[in-house]
Tab-separated table of C-alpha atoms and ligand atoms in Angstrom:
chain	number	residue	atom	x	y	z
A	1201	MET	CA	91.965	110.170	124.357
A	1202	ARG	CA	91.470	106.840	126.135
A	1203	VAL	CA	91.963	104.142	123.765
A	1204	LEU	CA	91.176	100.280	124.237
A	1205	VAL	CA	93.303	97.952	122.174
A	1206	THR	CA	91.984	94.323	121.603
A	1207	GLY	CA	94.384	91.825	120.459
A	1208	ALA	CA	97.005	93.820	122.167
A	1209	HIS	CA	99.316	90.760	122.529
A	1210	GLY	CA	99.295	90.365	118.563
A	1211	MET	CA	101.923	91.356	116.111
A	1212	LEU	CA	100.037	94.406	115.168
A	1213	GLY	CA	98.268	95.255	118.265
A	1214	HIS	CA	101.387	95.448	120.561
A	1215	ARG	CA	102.806	97.924	118.270
A	1216	VAL	CA	99.468	99.962	118.293
A	1217	VAL	CA	99.578	100.142	121.987
A	1218	ASP	CA	103.234	101.435	121.846
A	1219	ALA	CA	102.327	104.067	119.136
A	1220	LEU	CA	99.354	105.513	121.003
A	1221	ARG	CA	101.264	105.620	124.247
A	1222	SER	CA	104.077	107.452	122.266
A	1223	ARG	CA	101.677	109.985	121.302
A	1224	GLY	CA	100.354	110.739	124.775
A	1225	HIS	CA	97.053	108.705	124.961
A	1226	GLU	CA	95.945	106.719	127.804
A	1227	VAL	CA	95.866	103.118	126.693
A	1228	ARG	CA	94.398	100.064	128.015
A	1229	GLY	CA	95.363	96.861	125.943
A	1230	THR	CA	93.556	93.328	126.184
A	1231	ASP	CA	93.586	90.020	124.492
A	1232	LEU	CA	92.878	86.359	125.503
A	1233	PRO	CA	92.596	85.093	128.175
A	1234	GLU	CA	91.495	88.415	129.957
A	1235	LEU	CA	88.825	89.141	127.697
A	1236	ASP	CA	87.084	86.743	124.786
A	1237	LEU	CA	85.433	89.086	122.351
A	1238	THR	CA	83.188	86.322	121.131
A	1239	ASP	CA	81.229	86.908	124.447
A	1240	ALA	CA	79.010	89.694	123.892
A	1241	ASP	CA	77.944	90.235	127.485
A	1242	ALA	CA	81.799	90.476	128.566
A	1243	VAL	CA	82.389	92.792	125.785
A	1244	SER	CA	79.690	95.083	126.819
A	1245	ARG	CA	80.891	95.019	130.603
A	1246	PHE	CA	84.323	95.438	129.708
A	1247	VAL	CA	83.843	98.442	127.426
A	1248	SER	CA	81.466	100.069	130.111
A	1249	ASP	CA	84.172	99.576	132.804
A	1250	VAL	CA	86.945	101.088	130.778
A	1251	GLU	CA	84.910	103.893	129.118
A	1252	PRO	CA	87.174	104.224	125.992
A	1253	ASP	CA	86.917	107.032	123.604
A	1254	ALA	CA	87.974	104.687	120.810
A	1255	VAL	CA	88.806	101.047	120.368
A	1256	VAL	CA	91.301	99.740	117.902
A	1257	ASN	CA	90.218	96.035	117.357
A	1258	CYS	CA	93.460	94.131	116.250
A	1259	ALA	CA	92.079	90.906	117.428
A	1260	ALA	CA	91.390	88.223	114.793
A	1261	TYR	CA	91.463	84.847	113.788
A	1262	THR	CA	94.428	84.930	111.353
A	1263	ALA	CA	95.226	81.366	110.474
A	1264	VAL	CA	94.428	81.644	106.801
A	1265	ASP	CA	94.901	78.025	105.872
A	1266	LYS	CA	93.333	76.688	109.075
A	1267	ALA	CA	90.203	78.881	108.467
A	1268	GLU	CA	89.183	76.641	105.692
A	1269	GLU	CA	88.810	73.655	107.940
A	1270	ASP	CA	87.081	75.706	110.823
A	1271	GLU	CA	85.090	78.423	109.231
A	1272	GLU	CA	82.655	78.651	112.173
A	1273	LEU	CA	85.200	79.641	114.550
A	1274	ALA	CA	86.976	82.101	112.111
A	1275	PHE	CA	83.365	83.556	111.803
A	1276	ARG	CA	82.732	83.875	115.399
A	1277	ILE	CA	85.908	85.879	115.851
A	1278	ASN	CA	86.313	87.921	112.741
A	1279	ALA	CA	82.676	88.717	112.153
A	1280	ASP	CA	80.727	88.079	115.220
A	1281	ALA	CA	83.154	89.298	117.840
A	1282	ALA	CA	83.793	92.404	115.604
A	1283	GLY	CA	80.131	93.085	115.782
A	1284	ASN	CA	80.386	92.854	119.539
A	1285	VAL	CA	83.026	95.499	119.800
A	1286	ALA	CA	81.181	97.651	117.271
A	1287	ARG	CA	77.880	97.469	119.136
A	1288	ALA	CA	79.521	98.198	122.669
A	1289	ALA	CA	82.072	100.864	121.720
A	1290	PRO	CA	81.235	104.816	120.811
A	1291	TYR	CA	83.970	104.688	117.994
A	1292	VAL	CA	85.915	101.715	116.505
A	1293	VAL	CA	88.896	101.189	114.147
A	1294	HIS	CA	88.559	97.631	113.049
A	1295	LEU	CA	91.340	96.023	111.054
A	1296	SER	CA	90.616	94.191	107.875
A	1297	THR	CA	92.450	92.609	104.883
A	1298	ASP	CA	93.069	92.566	101.236
A	1299	TYR	CA	91.807	88.986	101.213
A	1300	VAL	CA	88.377	90.251	100.846
A	1301	PHE	CA	89.158	90.722	97.166
A	1302	ASP	CA	89.265	87.894	94.711
A	1303	GLY	CA	92.625	89.022	92.965
A	1304	SER	CA	91.424	89.139	89.572
A	1305	ALA	CA	92.024	92.737	89.028
A	1306	SER	CA	95.144	94.404	87.223
A	1307	GLU	CA	94.434	97.693	88.737
A	1308	ALA	CA	95.198	98.568	92.580
A	1309	TYR	CA	91.964	97.915	94.651
A	1310	THR	CA	90.817	101.056	96.217
A	1311	GLU	CA	88.046	101.496	99.095
A	1312	SER	CA	85.185	101.446	96.526
A	1313	SER	CA	86.242	98.230	94.776
A	1314	ALA	CA	83.875	95.394	94.939
A	1315	PRO	CA	84.898	92.855	97.504
A	1316	ALA	CA	84.690	89.126	96.564
A	1317	PRO	CA	86.615	86.919	98.779
A	1318	THR	CA	87.572	83.375	97.648
A	1319	GLY	CA	88.646	81.741	100.955
A	1320	ALA	CA	87.021	81.152	104.360
A	1321	TYR	CA	89.517	83.837	105.934
A	1322	GLY	CA	88.376	86.322	103.552
A	1323	ARG	CA	84.642	85.733	103.832
A	1324	THR	CA	84.740	85.846	107.610
A	1325	LYS	CA	86.944	89.142	107.373
A	1326	LEU	CA	84.364	90.579	105.024
A	1327	ALA	CA	81.382	89.683	107.371
A	1328	GLY	CA	83.194	91.529	110.122
A	1329	GLU	CA	83.502	94.556	108.057
A	1330	GLU	CA	79.685	94.660	107.375
A	1331	GLN	CA	79.065	94.026	111.054
A	1332	VAL	CA	81.268	96.885	112.038
A	1333	LEU	CA	80.004	99.581	109.529
A	1334	GLY	CA	76.392	98.219	110.181
A	1335	ALA	CA	76.593	98.981	113.875
A	1336	SER	CA	77.576	102.680	113.087
A	1337	SER	CA	78.370	104.888	110.263
A	1338	SER	CA	81.104	106.505	112.442
A	1339	HIS	CA	83.078	103.556	112.700
A	1340	ALA	CA	86.329	102.837	110.620
A	1341	VAL	CA	87.392	99.566	108.562
A	1342	VAL	CA	91.156	99.840	107.717
A	1343	ARG	CA	92.218	97.319	105.118
A	1344	THR	CA	95.800	96.266	105.366
A	1345	ALA	CA	97.875	93.642	103.480
A	1346	TRP	CA	100.893	91.175	103.744
A	1347	LEU	CA	101.718	92.459	107.217
A	1348	TYR	CA	105.157	92.112	108.925
A	1349	GLY	CA	106.672	93.195	111.993
A	1350	GLU	CA	108.165	92.165	115.286
A	1351	GLY	CA	106.237	89.919	117.688
A	1352	GLY	CA	104.440	87.538	115.383
A	1353	PRO	CA	105.110	84.886	112.706
A	1354	ASN	CA	105.347	86.527	109.325
A	1355	PHE	CA	106.938	86.014	105.817
A	1356	VAL	CA	109.840	88.414	106.036
A	1357	ASP	CA	111.033	86.884	109.501
A	1358	THR	CA	110.504	83.291	107.844
A	1359	MET	CA	112.860	84.155	104.871
A	1360	LEU	CA	115.453	85.471	107.172
A	1361	ARG	CA	115.340	82.392	109.226
A	1362	LEU	CA	115.540	80.332	106.116
A	1363	GLY	CA	118.099	82.570	104.561
A	1364	ARG	CA	120.391	81.984	107.524
A	1365	GLU	CA	119.765	78.143	107.466
A	1366	ARG	CA	119.847	77.337	103.683
A	1367	ALA	CA	121.809	78.178	100.598
A	1368	GLU	CA	118.559	78.491	98.582
A	1369	VAL	CA	114.771	79.357	98.967
A	1370	ARG	CA	112.002	79.031	96.564
A	1371	VAL	CA	109.491	81.731	96.493
A	1372	VAL	CA	106.266	82.325	94.528
A	1373	PHE	CA	106.400	85.130	91.943
A	1374	ASP	CA	103.163	85.477	90.708
A	1375	GLN	CA	101.330	86.843	93.635
A	1376	VAL	CA	101.478	90.456	93.800
A	1377	GLY	CA	100.623	92.733	96.825
A	1378	SER	CA	101.354	95.625	99.276
A	1379	PRO	CA	103.695	93.995	102.012
A	1380	THR	CA	103.122	96.587	105.071
A	1381	TRP	CA	105.139	96.879	108.041
A	1382	THR	CA	103.500	97.043	111.538
A	1383	GLY	CA	105.665	100.238	112.492
A	1384	HIS	CA	104.232	102.286	109.756
A	1385	LEU	CA	100.677	101.028	110.080
A	1386	SER	CA	100.502	101.380	113.690
A	1387	THR	CA	101.423	105.116	113.434
A	1388	ALA	CA	98.732	105.639	110.728
A	1389	LEU	CA	96.106	103.799	112.821
A	1390	VAL	CA	96.870	106.442	115.461
A	1391	ASP	CA	96.113	109.154	113.024
A	1392	VAL	CA	92.720	107.636	112.123
A	1393	VAL	CA	91.916	107.319	115.665
A	1394	GLN	CA	92.619	111.008	116.277
A	1395	ARG	CA	90.709	112.357	113.291
A	1396	LYS	CA	87.861	109.904	114.001
A	1397	GLY	CA	88.001	108.622	110.331
A	1398	ALA	CA	85.039	106.758	109.375
A	1399	GLY	CA	84.164	104.257	106.812
A	1400	ILE	CA	86.682	102.074	104.720
A	1401	PHE	CA	90.377	103.041	104.558
A	1402	HIS	CA	93.179	101.186	102.548
A	1403	ALA	CA	96.303	101.359	104.464
A	1404	ALA	CA	99.262	99.688	103.199
A	1405	ASN	CA	102.981	100.538	102.345
A	1406	SER	CA	103.021	102.059	98.931
A	1407	GLY	CA	104.116	100.400	95.673
A	1408	ARG	CA	103.938	96.558	94.921
A	1409	CYS	CA	106.032	93.337	94.671
A	1410	SER	CA	105.620	89.912	94.581
A	1411	TRP	CA	106.479	87.252	97.421
A	1412	PHE	CA	109.682	86.735	95.499
A	1413	GLU	CA	110.569	90.210	95.266
A	1414	LEU	CA	109.840	90.784	98.955
A	1415	ALA	CA	112.276	87.800	99.730
A	1416	VAL	CA	115.065	89.375	97.629
A	1417	GLU	CA	114.666	92.644	99.334
A	1418	ALA	CA	114.691	91.153	102.883
A	1419	MET	CA	117.920	89.021	101.998
A	1420	ARG	CA	119.608	92.081	100.661
A	1421	VAL	CA	118.916	94.403	103.571
A	1422	ALA	CA	119.861	91.739	105.875
A	1423	ASP	CA	123.253	91.029	104.058
A	1424	LEU	CA	122.291	87.345	103.629
A	1425	ASP	CA	123.874	85.238	101.056
A	1426	CYS	CA	121.019	83.260	99.846
A	1427	ARG	CA	119.818	82.600	96.512
A	1428	VAL	CA	116.128	83.014	96.135
A	1429	VAL	CA	114.491	81.064	93.219
A	1430	ALA	CA	111.311	82.324	91.661
A	1431	ILE	CA	108.534	79.527	91.414
A	1432	PRO	CA	104.782	79.786	90.290
A	1433	SER	CA	102.059	79.299	92.591
A	1434	SER	CA	101.319	76.016	91.368
A	1435	GLU	CA	104.601	74.722	92.644
A	1436	TYR	CA	103.513	75.974	96.234
A	1437	PRO	CA	99.913	74.701	96.953
A	1438	THR	CA	98.377	75.937	99.900
A	1439	PRO	CA	94.698	75.041	101.326
A	1440	THR	CA	93.507	78.678	100.626
A	1441	LYS	CA	93.909	80.217	97.004
A	1442	ARG	CA	95.576	83.361	97.601
A	1443	PRO	CA	94.736	86.417	95.479
A	1444	ALA	CA	97.061	86.486	92.370
A	1445	PHE	CA	96.824	90.397	92.748
A	1446	SER	CA	95.829	92.355	95.898
A	1447	VAL	CA	97.502	95.657	95.716
A	1448	LEU	CA	95.813	98.333	97.831
A	1449	GLU	CA	95.669	102.040	97.364
A	1450	THR	CA	93.602	104.812	98.682
A	1451	GLU	CA	91.047	107.019	96.622
A	1452	ARG	CA	89.999	109.000	99.652
A	1453	ASP	CA	91.027	112.704	99.759
A	1454	ASP	CA	91.371	112.180	103.503
A	1455	GLY	CA	93.064	108.551	102.872
A	1456	VAL	CA	95.925	106.882	104.717
A	1457	HIS	CA	99.511	107.246	102.758
A	1458	LEU	CA	102.395	104.893	104.109
A	1459	PRO	CA	106.162	105.245	102.958
A	1460	PRO	CA	107.236	102.794	100.197
A	1461	TRP	CA	107.187	99.215	100.979
A	1462	GLN	CA	111.155	99.113	100.765
A	1463	ASP	CA	111.319	101.462	103.494
A	1464	GLY	CA	109.037	99.135	105.750
A	1465	VAL	CA	111.309	96.285	105.184
A	1466	LYS	CA	114.504	98.593	106.135
A	1467	GLY	CA	112.543	99.784	109.262
A	1468	HIS	CA	111.836	96.328	110.276
A	1469	LEU	CA	115.462	95.018	109.706
A	1470	THR	CA	117.094	98.177	111.450
A	1471	PRO	CA	117.464	98.197	114.882
B	2941	LIG	N1	98.992	88.955	109.351
B	2941	LIG	C1	98.843	89.621	108.149
B	2941	LIG	O1	99.417	89.245	106.968
B	2941	LIG	C2	97.284	90.630	107.778
B	2941	LIG	C3	97.213	91.057	106.610
B	2941	LIG	C4	96.176	91.860	106.316
B	2941	LIG	C5	95.231	92.257	107.540
B	2941	LIG	N2	95.626	91.559	108.801
B	2941	LIG	C6	94.571	91.992	109.895
B	2941	LIG	O2	95.301	92.649	110.918
B	2941	LIG	C7	94.831	92.539	112.243
B	2941	LIG	C8	96.110	92.282	113.080
B	2941	LIG	O3	96.592	91.078	112.467
B	2941	LIG	P1	97.969	90.280	113.385
B	2941	LIG	O4	98.719	89.524	112.416
B	2941	LIG	O5	98.370	91.479	114.164
B	2941	LIG	O6	97.102	89.079	114.069
B	2941	LIG	P2	97.686	88.218	115.399
B	2941	LIG	O7	98.971	88.654	115.560
B	2941	LIG	O8	97.124	86.868	115.113
B	2941	LIG	O9	96.764	88.824	116.573
B	2941	LIG	C9	95.546	88.622	116.882
B	2941	LIG	C10	95.420	88.553	118.359
B	2941	LIG	O10	93.752	88.398	118.508
B	2941	LIG	C11	93.587	87.568	119.705
B	2941	LIG	N3	92.519	86.930	119.590
B	2941	LIG	C12	92.170	85.787	118.908
B	2941	LIG	N4	90.819	85.507	119.244
B	2941	LIG	C13	90.491	86.302	120.102
B	2941	LIG	C14	89.093	86.373	120.804
B	2941	LIG	N5	88.180	85.409	120.621
B	2941	LIG	N6	88.978	87.377	121.675
B	2941	LIG	C15	90.151	88.387	122.154
B	2941	LIG	N7	91.112	88.154	121.186
B	2941	LIG	C16	91.293	87.251	120.514
B	2941	LIG	C17	94.835	86.513	119.565
B	2941	LIG	O11	95.070	85.688	120.527
B	2941	LIG	P3	95.629	84.172	120.388
B	2941	LIG	O12	97.167	84.453	119.752
B	2941	LIG	O13	95.667	83.989	121.844
B	2941	LIG	O14	94.649	83.495	119.598
B	2941	LIG	C18	96.096	87.418	119.126
B	2941	LIG	O15	96.617	87.973	120.173
B	2941	LIG	C19	93.895	91.505	111.987
B	2941	LIG	O16	92.452	91.917	111.878
B	2941	LIG	C20	94.236	90.714	110.583
B	2941	LIG	O17	92.938	90.118	110.175
B	2941	LIG	C21	96.464	90.842	108.976
């Protein structure tokens, strides 16, 4: 297949490019400044030129806290630009997030759970999902969570840096989710593209943990001698209120299943 990957320089996007190529697909990656997805005419021209069988849209405004101050720009990228891609391409796999949920559940969120974002980033991502699925019932929205991997700022790498610099780090224990490694997710995205999966998919490493437990595991696998201290979110205030619980699972017969989250940490830290 010929596949166009947007956001191809991003943490997930560059990994998706590699995963598609290693499965024999012809890949065209693009990102800013070559193509600004908020420009509908430019997107339409670019897609007509490339003539892809599928587009994997990894482009996004991902600065969760900054989005509170500039929701308009976040909306243009996460919602309107996603719509531009979805209207221009025959088949799109669009990435979304656990932050579309409010975090008040105690059971894992599945594809049919009702979204109710509490912050600007989540609102703009939910609007993007609606634009993509509204453009064609054959498009796919893949929600993932707590992403980390090479080539982008992420929690696991931040913990490892701090673990080398400090004797102690303080990490919140009262937010629980599904940490997901880009190495596992990118392979699963290739599968979705190949079978032209449609509708909403949840795709996260299996199991669940808190940020505290993720930090402990990262230190253990990297063999770093740094004490991880569990603190409540009230001691680490952020502009955006994060969901307290945002574990993602699939309820689809044809759903995406990824390995346990501990395997993701190992995969990321093992050369
Ligand atoms: N990171 C997470 O924890 C997480 C969790 C759940 C879901 N997701 C979702 O997963 C997807 C990939 O995330 P990621 O962490 O890989 O993101 P990322 O590293 O921030 O990459 C996003 C890419 O999109 C590009 N981009 C931004 N605005 C654009 C525009 N107007 N036109 C074209 N490209 C544009 C960015 O370029 P610049 O860098 O130049 O702005 C960047 O290269 C996103 O949909 C995100 O919402 C991420």
